XYZ file of C-alpha atoms in Angstrom:
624
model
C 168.932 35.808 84.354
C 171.175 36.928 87.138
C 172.588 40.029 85.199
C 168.817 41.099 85.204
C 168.021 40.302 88.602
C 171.202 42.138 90.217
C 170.343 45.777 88.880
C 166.785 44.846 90.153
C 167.979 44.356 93.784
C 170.019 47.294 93.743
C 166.883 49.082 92.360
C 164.738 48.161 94.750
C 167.526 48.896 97.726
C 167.874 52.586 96.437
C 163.914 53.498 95.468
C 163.330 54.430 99.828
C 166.627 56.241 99.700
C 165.573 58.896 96.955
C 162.310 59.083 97.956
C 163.584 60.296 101.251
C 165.705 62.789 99.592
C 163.028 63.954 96.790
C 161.806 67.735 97.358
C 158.708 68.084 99.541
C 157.277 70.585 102.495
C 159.772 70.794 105.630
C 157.101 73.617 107.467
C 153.614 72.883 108.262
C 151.459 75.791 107.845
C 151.392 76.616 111.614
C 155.260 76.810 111.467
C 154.722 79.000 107.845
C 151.840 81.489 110.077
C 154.483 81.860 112.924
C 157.134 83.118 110.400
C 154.680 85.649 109.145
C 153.717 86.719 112.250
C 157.372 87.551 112.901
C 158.091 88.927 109.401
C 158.497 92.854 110.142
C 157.089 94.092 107.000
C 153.991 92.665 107.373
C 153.716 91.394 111.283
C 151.719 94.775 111.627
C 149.389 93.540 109.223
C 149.209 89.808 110.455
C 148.199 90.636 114.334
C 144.903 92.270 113.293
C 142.467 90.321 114.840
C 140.607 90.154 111.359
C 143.476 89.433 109.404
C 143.095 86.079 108.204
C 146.289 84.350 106.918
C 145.733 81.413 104.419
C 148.913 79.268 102.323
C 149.966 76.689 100.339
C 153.083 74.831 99.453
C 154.101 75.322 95.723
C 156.411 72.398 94.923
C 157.980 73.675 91.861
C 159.016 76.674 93.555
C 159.810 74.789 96.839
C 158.206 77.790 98.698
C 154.944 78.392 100.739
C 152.949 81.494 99.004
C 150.805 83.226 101.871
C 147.655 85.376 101.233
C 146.710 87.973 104.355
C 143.482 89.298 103.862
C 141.458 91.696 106.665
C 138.046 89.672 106.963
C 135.405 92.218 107.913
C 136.254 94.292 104.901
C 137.399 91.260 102.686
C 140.382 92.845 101.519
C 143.571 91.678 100.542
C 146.346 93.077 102.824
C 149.640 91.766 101.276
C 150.979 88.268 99.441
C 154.461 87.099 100.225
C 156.301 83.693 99.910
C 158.863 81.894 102.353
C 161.064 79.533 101.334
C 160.377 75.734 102.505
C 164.181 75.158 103.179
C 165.145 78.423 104.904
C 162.294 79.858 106.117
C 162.846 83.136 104.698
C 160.287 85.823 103.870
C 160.539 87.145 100.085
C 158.434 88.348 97.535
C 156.577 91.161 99.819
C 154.191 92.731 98.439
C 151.752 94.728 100.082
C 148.131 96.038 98.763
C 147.970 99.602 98.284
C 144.744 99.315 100.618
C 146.320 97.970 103.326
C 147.597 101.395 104.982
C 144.472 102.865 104.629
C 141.749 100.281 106.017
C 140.035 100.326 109.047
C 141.205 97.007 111.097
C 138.443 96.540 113.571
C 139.862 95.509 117.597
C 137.260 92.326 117.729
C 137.188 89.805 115.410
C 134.244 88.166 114.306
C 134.326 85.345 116.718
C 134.931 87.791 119.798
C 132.242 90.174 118.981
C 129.618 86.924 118.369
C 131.002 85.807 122.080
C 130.102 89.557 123.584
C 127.046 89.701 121.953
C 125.786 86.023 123.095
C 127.180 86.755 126.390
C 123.815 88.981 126.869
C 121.542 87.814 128.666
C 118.730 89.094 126.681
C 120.005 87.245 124.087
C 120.794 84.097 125.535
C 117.262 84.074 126.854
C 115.687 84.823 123.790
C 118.110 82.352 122.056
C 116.343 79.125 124.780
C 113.399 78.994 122.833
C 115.120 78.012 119.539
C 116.463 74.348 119.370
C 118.986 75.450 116.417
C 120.093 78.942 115.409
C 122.727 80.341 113.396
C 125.401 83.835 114.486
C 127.112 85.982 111.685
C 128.678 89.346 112.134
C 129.876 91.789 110.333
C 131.706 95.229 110.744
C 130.350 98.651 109.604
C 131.733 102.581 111.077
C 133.379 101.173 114.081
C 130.610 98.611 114.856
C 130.122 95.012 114.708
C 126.420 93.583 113.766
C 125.434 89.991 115.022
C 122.899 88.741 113.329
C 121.142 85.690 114.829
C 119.000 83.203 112.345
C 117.180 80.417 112.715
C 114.709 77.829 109.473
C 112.354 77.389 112.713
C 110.074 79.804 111.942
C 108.502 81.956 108.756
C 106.877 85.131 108.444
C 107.988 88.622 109.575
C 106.401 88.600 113.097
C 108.921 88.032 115.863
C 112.206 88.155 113.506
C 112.614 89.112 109.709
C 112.394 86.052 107.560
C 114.509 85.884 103.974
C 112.528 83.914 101.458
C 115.414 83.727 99.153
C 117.513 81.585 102.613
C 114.525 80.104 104.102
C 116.072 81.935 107.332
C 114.646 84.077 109.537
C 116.568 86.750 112.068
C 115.506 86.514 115.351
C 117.774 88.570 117.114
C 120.125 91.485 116.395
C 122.939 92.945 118.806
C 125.301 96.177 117.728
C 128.689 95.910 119.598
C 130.830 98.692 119.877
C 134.300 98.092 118.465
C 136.526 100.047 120.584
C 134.537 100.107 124.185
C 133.112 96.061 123.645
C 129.740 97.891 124.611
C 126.881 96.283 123.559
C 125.158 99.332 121.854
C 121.948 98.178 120.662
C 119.995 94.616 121.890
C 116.969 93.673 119.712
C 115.242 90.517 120.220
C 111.550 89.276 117.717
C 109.795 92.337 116.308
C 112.218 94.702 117.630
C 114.255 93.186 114.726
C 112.337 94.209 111.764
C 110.268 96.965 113.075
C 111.789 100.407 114.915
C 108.452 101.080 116.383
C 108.808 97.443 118.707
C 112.729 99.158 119.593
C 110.829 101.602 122.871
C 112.981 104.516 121.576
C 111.285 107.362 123.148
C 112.177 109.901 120.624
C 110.959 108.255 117.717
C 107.586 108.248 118.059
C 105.287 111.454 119.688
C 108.756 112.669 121.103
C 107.753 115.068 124.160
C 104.587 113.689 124.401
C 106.479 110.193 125.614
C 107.307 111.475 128.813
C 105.104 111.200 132.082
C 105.889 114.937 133.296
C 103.695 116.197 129.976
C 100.971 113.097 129.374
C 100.727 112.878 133.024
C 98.856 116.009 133.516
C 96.908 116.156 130.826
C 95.324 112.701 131.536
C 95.235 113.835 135.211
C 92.980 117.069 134.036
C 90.904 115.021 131.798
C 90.238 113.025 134.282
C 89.536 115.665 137.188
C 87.100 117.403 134.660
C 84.784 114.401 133.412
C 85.331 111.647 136.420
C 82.155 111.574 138.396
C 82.515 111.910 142.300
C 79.202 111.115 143.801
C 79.314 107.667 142.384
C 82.983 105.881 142.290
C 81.360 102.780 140.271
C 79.182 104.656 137.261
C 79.274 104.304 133.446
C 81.320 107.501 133.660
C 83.624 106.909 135.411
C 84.111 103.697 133.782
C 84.294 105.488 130.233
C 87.055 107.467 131.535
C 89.629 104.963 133.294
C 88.648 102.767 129.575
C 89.995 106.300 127.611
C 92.789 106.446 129.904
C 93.772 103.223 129.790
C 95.270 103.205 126.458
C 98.200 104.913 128.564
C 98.962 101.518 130.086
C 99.637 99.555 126.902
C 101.916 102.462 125.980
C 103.614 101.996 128.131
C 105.018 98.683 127.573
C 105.017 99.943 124.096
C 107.326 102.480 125.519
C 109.507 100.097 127.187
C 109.656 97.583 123.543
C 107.498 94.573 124.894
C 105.338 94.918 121.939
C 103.218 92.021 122.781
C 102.310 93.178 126.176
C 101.109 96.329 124.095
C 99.427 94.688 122.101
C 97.448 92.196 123.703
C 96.710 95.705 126.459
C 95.367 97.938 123.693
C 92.101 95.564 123.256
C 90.278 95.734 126.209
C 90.095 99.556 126.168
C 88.797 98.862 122.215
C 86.046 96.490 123.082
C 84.865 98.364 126.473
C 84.122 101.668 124.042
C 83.101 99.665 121.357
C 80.293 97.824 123.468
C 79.466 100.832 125.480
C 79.112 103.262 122.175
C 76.979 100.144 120.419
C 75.077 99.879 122.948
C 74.698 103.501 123.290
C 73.476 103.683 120.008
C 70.554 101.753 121.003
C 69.653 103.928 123.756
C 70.987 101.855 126.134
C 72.701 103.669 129.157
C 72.213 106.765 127.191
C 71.931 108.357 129.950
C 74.468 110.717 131.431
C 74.195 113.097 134.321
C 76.479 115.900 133.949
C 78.638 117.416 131.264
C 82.124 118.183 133.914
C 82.695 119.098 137.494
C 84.854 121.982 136.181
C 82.953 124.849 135.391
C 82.851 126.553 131.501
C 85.002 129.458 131.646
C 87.828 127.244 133.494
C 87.527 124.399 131.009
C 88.668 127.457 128.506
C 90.868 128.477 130.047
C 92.282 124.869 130.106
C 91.715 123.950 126.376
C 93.451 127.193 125.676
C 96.555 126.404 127.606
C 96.081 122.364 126.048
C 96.134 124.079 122.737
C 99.591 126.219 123.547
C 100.765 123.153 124.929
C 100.181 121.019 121.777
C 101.184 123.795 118.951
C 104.297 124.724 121.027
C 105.630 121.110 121.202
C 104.865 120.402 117.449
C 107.722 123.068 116.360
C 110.080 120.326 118.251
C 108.010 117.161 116.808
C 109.087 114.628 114.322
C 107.414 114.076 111.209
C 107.324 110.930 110.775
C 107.116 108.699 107.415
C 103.172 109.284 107.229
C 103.851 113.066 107.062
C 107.180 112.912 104.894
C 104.798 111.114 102.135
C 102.240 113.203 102.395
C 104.466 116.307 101.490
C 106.418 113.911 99.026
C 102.559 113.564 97.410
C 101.835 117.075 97.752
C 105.162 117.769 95.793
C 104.589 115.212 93.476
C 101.543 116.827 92.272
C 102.504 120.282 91.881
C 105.088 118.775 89.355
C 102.350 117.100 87.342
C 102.603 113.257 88.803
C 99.904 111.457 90.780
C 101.431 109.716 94.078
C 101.108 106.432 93.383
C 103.604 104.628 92.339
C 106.211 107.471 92.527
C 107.123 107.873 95.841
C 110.927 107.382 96.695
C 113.075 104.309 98.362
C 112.958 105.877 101.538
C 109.324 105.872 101.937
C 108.265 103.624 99.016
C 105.136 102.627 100.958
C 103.907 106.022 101.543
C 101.145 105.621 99.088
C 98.408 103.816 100.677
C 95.938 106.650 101.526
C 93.745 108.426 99.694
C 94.207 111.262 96.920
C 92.935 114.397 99.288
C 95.543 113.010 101.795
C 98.062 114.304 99.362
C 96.274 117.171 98.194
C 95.875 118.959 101.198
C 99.497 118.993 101.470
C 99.919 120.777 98.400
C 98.925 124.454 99.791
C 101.381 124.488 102.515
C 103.975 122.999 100.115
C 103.566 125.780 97.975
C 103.945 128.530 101.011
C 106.891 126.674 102.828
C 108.655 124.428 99.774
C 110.177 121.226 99.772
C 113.352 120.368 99.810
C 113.352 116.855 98.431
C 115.012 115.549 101.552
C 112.926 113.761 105.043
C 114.177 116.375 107.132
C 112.068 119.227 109.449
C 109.286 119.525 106.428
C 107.439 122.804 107.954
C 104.479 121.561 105.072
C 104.010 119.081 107.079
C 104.407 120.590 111.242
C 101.645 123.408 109.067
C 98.993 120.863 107.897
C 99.138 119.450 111.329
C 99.050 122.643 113.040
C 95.886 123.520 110.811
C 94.568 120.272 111.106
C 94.180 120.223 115.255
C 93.088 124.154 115.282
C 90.150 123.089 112.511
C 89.536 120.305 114.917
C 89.604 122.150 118.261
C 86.980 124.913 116.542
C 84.770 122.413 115.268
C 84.283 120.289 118.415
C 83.556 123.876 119.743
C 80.678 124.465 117.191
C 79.316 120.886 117.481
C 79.252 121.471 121.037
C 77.941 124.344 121.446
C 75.260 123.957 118.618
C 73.791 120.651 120.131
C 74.657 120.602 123.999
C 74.963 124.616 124.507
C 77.868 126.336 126.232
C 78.815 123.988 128.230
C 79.432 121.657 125.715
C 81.253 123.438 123.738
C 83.346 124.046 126.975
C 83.687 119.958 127.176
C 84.382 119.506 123.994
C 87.314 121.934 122.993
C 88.961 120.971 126.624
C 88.579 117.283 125.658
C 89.865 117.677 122.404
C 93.156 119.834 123.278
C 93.991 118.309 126.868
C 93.476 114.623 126.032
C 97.151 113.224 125.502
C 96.251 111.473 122.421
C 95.550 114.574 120.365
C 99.272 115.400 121.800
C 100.611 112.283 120.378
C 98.871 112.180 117.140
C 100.164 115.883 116.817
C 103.511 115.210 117.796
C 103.678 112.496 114.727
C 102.469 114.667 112.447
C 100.580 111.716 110.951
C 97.450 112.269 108.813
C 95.540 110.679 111.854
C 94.629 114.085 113.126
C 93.778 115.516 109.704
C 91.248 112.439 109.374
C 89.802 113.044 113.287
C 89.455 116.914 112.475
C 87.328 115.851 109.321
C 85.184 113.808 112.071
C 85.004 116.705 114.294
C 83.800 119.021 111.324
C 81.400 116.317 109.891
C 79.617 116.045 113.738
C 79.347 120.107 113.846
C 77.379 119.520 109.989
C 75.928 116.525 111.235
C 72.553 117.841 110.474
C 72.621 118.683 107.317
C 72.564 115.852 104.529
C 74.978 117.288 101.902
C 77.620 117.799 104.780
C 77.190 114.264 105.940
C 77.872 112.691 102.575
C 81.314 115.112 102.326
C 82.413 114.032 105.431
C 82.108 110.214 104.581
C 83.479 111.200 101.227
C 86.212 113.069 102.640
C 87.349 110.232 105.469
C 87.324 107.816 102.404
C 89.177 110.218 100.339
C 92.398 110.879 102.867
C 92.243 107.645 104.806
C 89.794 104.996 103.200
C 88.401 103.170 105.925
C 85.642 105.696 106.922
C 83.957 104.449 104.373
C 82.581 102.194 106.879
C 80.344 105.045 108.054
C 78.553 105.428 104.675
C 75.469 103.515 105.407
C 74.815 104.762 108.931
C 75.407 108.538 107.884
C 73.387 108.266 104.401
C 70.179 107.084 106.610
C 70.638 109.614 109.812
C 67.973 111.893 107.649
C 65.770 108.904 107.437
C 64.588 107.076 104.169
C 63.320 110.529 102.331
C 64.355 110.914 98.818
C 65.685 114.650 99.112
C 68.046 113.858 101.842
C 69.675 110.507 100.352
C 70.243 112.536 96.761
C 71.976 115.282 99.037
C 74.451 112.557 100.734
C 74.785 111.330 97.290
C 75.827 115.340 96.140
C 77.775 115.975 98.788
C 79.782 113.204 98.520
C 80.780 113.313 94.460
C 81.522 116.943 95.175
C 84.071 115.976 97.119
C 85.344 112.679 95.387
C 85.353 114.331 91.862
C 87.651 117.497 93.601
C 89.489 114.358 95.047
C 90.021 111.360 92.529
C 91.027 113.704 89.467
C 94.583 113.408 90.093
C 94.524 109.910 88.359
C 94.282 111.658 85.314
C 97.789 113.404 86.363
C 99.612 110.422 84.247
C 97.399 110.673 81.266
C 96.182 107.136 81.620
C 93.183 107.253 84.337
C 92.637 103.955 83.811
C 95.959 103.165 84.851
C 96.340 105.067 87.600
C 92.991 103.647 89.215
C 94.434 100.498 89.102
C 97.785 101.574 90.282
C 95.864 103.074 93.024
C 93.946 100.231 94.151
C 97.124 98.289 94.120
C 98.862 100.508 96.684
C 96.119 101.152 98.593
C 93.364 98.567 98.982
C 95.062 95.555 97.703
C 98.297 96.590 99.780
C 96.644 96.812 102.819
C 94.651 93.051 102.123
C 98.263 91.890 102.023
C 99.762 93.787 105.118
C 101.908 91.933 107.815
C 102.789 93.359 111.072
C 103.218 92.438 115.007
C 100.732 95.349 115.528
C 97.455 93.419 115.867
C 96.382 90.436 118.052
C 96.053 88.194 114.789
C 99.724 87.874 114.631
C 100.744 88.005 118.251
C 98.518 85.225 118.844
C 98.437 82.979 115.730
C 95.522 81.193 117.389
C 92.967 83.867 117.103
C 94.095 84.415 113.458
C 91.062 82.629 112.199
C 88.602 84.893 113.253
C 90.124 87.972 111.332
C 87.950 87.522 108.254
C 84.468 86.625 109.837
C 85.042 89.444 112.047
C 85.596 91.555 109.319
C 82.321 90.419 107.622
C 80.524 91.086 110.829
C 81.770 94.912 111.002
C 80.295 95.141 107.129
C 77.522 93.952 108.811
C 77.090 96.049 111.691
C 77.875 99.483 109.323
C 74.209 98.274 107.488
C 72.553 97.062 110.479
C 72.881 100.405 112.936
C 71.930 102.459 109.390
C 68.217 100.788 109.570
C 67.520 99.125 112.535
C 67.206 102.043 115.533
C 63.932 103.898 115.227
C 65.375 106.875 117.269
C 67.858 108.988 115.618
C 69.470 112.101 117.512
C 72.958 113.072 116.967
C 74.177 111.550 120.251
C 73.354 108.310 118.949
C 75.046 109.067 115.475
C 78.164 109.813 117.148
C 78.343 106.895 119.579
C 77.237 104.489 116.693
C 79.843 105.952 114.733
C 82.806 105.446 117.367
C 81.397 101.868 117.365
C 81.538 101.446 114.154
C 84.942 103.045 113.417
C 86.287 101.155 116.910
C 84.957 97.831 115.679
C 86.640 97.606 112.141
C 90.102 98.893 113.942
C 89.688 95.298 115.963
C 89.896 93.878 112.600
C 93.012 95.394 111.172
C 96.048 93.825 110.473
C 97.778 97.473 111.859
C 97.112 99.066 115.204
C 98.732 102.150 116.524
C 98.338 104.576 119.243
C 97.031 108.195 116.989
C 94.486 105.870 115.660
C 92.810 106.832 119.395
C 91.761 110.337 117.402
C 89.876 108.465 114.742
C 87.010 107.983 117.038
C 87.956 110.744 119.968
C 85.481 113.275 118.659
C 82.197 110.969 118.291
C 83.110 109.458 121.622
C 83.630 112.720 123.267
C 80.163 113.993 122.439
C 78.463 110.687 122.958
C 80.018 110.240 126.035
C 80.773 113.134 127.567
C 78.232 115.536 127.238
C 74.977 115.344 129.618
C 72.242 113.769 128.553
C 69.072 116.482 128.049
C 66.110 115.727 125.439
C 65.321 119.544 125.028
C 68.597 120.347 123.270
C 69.451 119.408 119.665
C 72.337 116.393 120.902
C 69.060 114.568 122.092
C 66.508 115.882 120.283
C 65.068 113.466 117.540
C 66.639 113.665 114.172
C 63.644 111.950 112.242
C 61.393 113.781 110.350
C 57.493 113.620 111.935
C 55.333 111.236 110.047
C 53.431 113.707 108.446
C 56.538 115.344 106.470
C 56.914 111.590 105.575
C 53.453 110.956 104.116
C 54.301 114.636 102.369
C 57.704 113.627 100.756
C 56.228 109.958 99.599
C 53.528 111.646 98.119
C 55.936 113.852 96.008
């Protein structure tokens, strides 16, 4: 029993002894990172601030192997091993990449530090109780991205559905100069337009020295200066006053913009309503200026606005439009065709597109969103259509000096300017408005008009009603809206048999029109800005389909004045229901509220002269 227990003891004496001796890590990994760091092949590499050195201890080897890779492009700079006993660097072997890459000066966490150290940011940041910061590095720039599960929805951030995060704030840090290029906080996020970059909207037309002016003549001509406190006067700070708005717009506080643009919306809308009832109908004088200076004026507005447009932007509204156009000529209808860059582009109406396929033939395409003189022409053609007609309507219901009113109005207004300067389809939609009041008396023109607005930008369809019933109820004159209109929706709605399948490119087109915008997000309406008054989008809605039948039959009196201030209202109240709201809109309604509003009121000439037919020429057409 002994001889068993004595080799036991000595055993059990000797087991610590070659444990302490067995093989096992002398270096730590900070020890292993500081030989690196002094390793001269690769201690270039290693004190990159976005070099990232990881290791492990191999224990059959006895050696540490050490992986340096640059984090902001994720690439693997060079693997080496040092040897647990000595210390020594062997094994070197350095990526091909790693001469060649571009090793930014911040690192991540330094560039997240800069960018919090805002204090934009760190305002913004106070209303979130938790929020997460990544960046990353792109052309000499670090992006911090900012991201919080607080909140859904696209307004005030861009949320991921896939993360169930949402970015709330954005900074762009300049790599070499630690300058803090771009600061974006809520909608300026997602959408450029919230961003106040001068340039990309309207361009020229952003800055005081040219609106300034223009709004100052508009006003000088129209503002009344016997009475301070008159309807007039107030019509013309309310037309004005859009300015205001833009320019917090302007500045990026999108929510002081929007929450500005509505009083100016419902002032006009009630004054125009009412209007159309024959309430405060009444207006004095046409202008303080007199008729050959207010040409002279409209003529130098018009130089003004056509010089400035060979320096506009087109914008992505015009860059589809000529992509459409294109698409066309090469035997495709729009929808559903139009490229990544402006994949939404086709939400209007067929004649949008086709009326860009003339000047698309005379000035090309070159496939690319660049200068697109197809678009800079249809604009161009679209405001001197506009300017003539509000000339003729003038002049053939309120006489010379009307006509005087209404070309100044339309070319020195600075919304004309800015819708011009987008090269939108905004002014191609207002000149069809202009042209439709100059026809406004005869039936046939009425119903191409309506069919026309529908056909380019869909929502003067709203219009229908009221300008099938201006002739009154005679048969003759509803079959002639009724003409007038299929003339111009059959020339129009043909190009859904571009694809061979009609069927399926009516649905195609409801889907990317109608149905798209039902779906629409943006921070461009008060809905969204404050969630609160979101519940009264769709009632208000119904009440605009409403009002569109109501003003058709209820007023006895029916002149032309009261068509086109009925017509603003109308157009004015469903833009208080859309989900989108931007500045050109203003032209949608300029030319009825011009002539409604700005023209003197005078029951011998045609503007005020009743539209509906005697009784007797009633009794006559019944009895037909």
């Amino acid at each position: 029993m002994k001889s068993v227990l004595r080799p036991l003891s000595v055993l059990l004496v000797l087991i610590p002894l070659l444990l302490g001796f067995a093989p096992g890590p002398q270096l730590n990994e900070l020890q292993v990172r500081e030989r690196v760091e002094r390793a001269p092949e690769v201690a270039d590499f290693a004190s990159r601030p976005t070099v990232e050195t990881s290791s492990y201890y191999d224990s059959g080897s006895d050696a540490w192997s050490v992986l340096l890779r640059e984090d902001a492009s994720d690439s693997v700079v060079a693997r080496i091993e040092i040897s647990d006993d000595t210390g020594r660097v062997r094994n070197v072997k350095i990526s091909p990449r790693a001469r060649v890459l571009e090793y930014p000066n911040l690192s991540k966490d330094e560039a997240i530090k800069l960018a919090s150290a805002n204090p934009e940011i760190r305002d913004w940041l106070s209303h979130y109780d938790s929020y997460s910061a990544e960046a990353e590095y792109e052309a000499g720039d670090w992006t911090v991205h900012y991201r919080t599960e607080e909140e859904k929805g696209d307004v005030g951030g861009v949320y991921d559905e896939n993360t169930g995060e949402k970015e709330i704030a954005r900074v762009t840090v300049d790599d070499s100069t630690w300058v803090l290029e771009d600061v974006y906080t809520g909608d300026q996020v997602g959408w450029q337009m919230a961003r106040g970059e001068y340039g990309s909207y309207g361009k020229q037309a952003n800055y005081w020295f040219v609106w300034g002016p223009m709004a100052l003549l508009f006003a000088l001509a129209f503002w009344r200066l016997d009475k301070l406190f008159s309807l007039r006067n107030m019509d013309i700070v309310a037309l004005l006053s859009f300015l205001v708005s833009h320019g917090f717009f302007r500045a990026g506080d999108s929510f002081e913009a929007v929450v500005l643009w509505y009083p100016p919306l419902i002032y006009l809308l009630v004054r125009t309503l009412l209007m159309g009832f024959g309430v405060g109908e009444r207006v004095e004088k046409t202008s303080n200026l007199p008729d050959g200076v207010l040409f002279v004026l409209a003529a130098a507005g018009a130089g003004l606005v056509l010089g400035l447009n060979l320096d506009a932007r087109v914008i992505d509204v015009g860059y589809a439009g000529v992509v459409g156009g294109d698409l066309i000529l090469n035997g495709a209808m729009p929808y559903g065709h139009m490229p990544s860059d402006v994949g939404t582009g086709d939400t209007y109406g067929p004649l949008n597109y086709l009326l860009y396929v003339p000047f698309v033939l005379m000035f090309g395409f070159t496939g690319e969103w660049g200068f697109l003189p197809a678009a800079h022409a249809l604009t161009v053609f679209a405001f001197v259509a506009g300017a003539l007609a509000m000339l003729v309507a003038g002049l053939k219901f309120a006489g010379r000096s009307g006509a005087a009113a209404m070309v100044f109005a339309w070319t020195v207004f600075p919304y004309t300017l800015y819708s011009a300067n987008n090269n939108t389809n905004d002014l191609i939609v207002a000149s069809v408005a202009a042209i439709g009041l100059s026809l406004a008396t005869s039936p046939i023109a009425r119903g191409a008009t309506v069919a026309a607005g529908f056909a380019i930008k869909l929502y003067p369809l709203v219009l229908g009603p009221l300008w099938l019933m201006q002739g009154g109820r005679r048969r003759n004159p509803i079959l002639d809206f009724f003409l007038g209109g299929a003339a111009v929706l059959i020339a129009s709605f043909w190009v859904f048999f571009l694809d061979g399948n009609p069927i399926e490119g009516a649905r195609t087109f409801y889907e990317k029109t109608l149905a798209f915008q039902g779906d629409r997000t943006s921070p461009w309406t008060i809905y969204t800005q404050v969630p609160q008054l979101g519940f009264l989008q769709t009632p208000l809605t119904a009440l605009v389909i409403l009002l569109g039948f109501l003003v058709a039959f209820v007023p006895r009196k029916r002149t032309v004045r009261r068509l086109a201030a009925l017509s603003a209202a109308l157009v004015i109240a469903f833009q208080l229901t859309v989900i989108y709201w931007f500045y050109p809109y203003v032209t949608w309604f300029e030319p009825f509220v011009f002539l409604a509003l700005l023209t003197a009121t005078n029951e011998k000439t045609p503007l005020d002269g009743s539209d509906q037919p005697s009784a007797v020429s009633n009794q006559e057409d019944e009895a037909t």
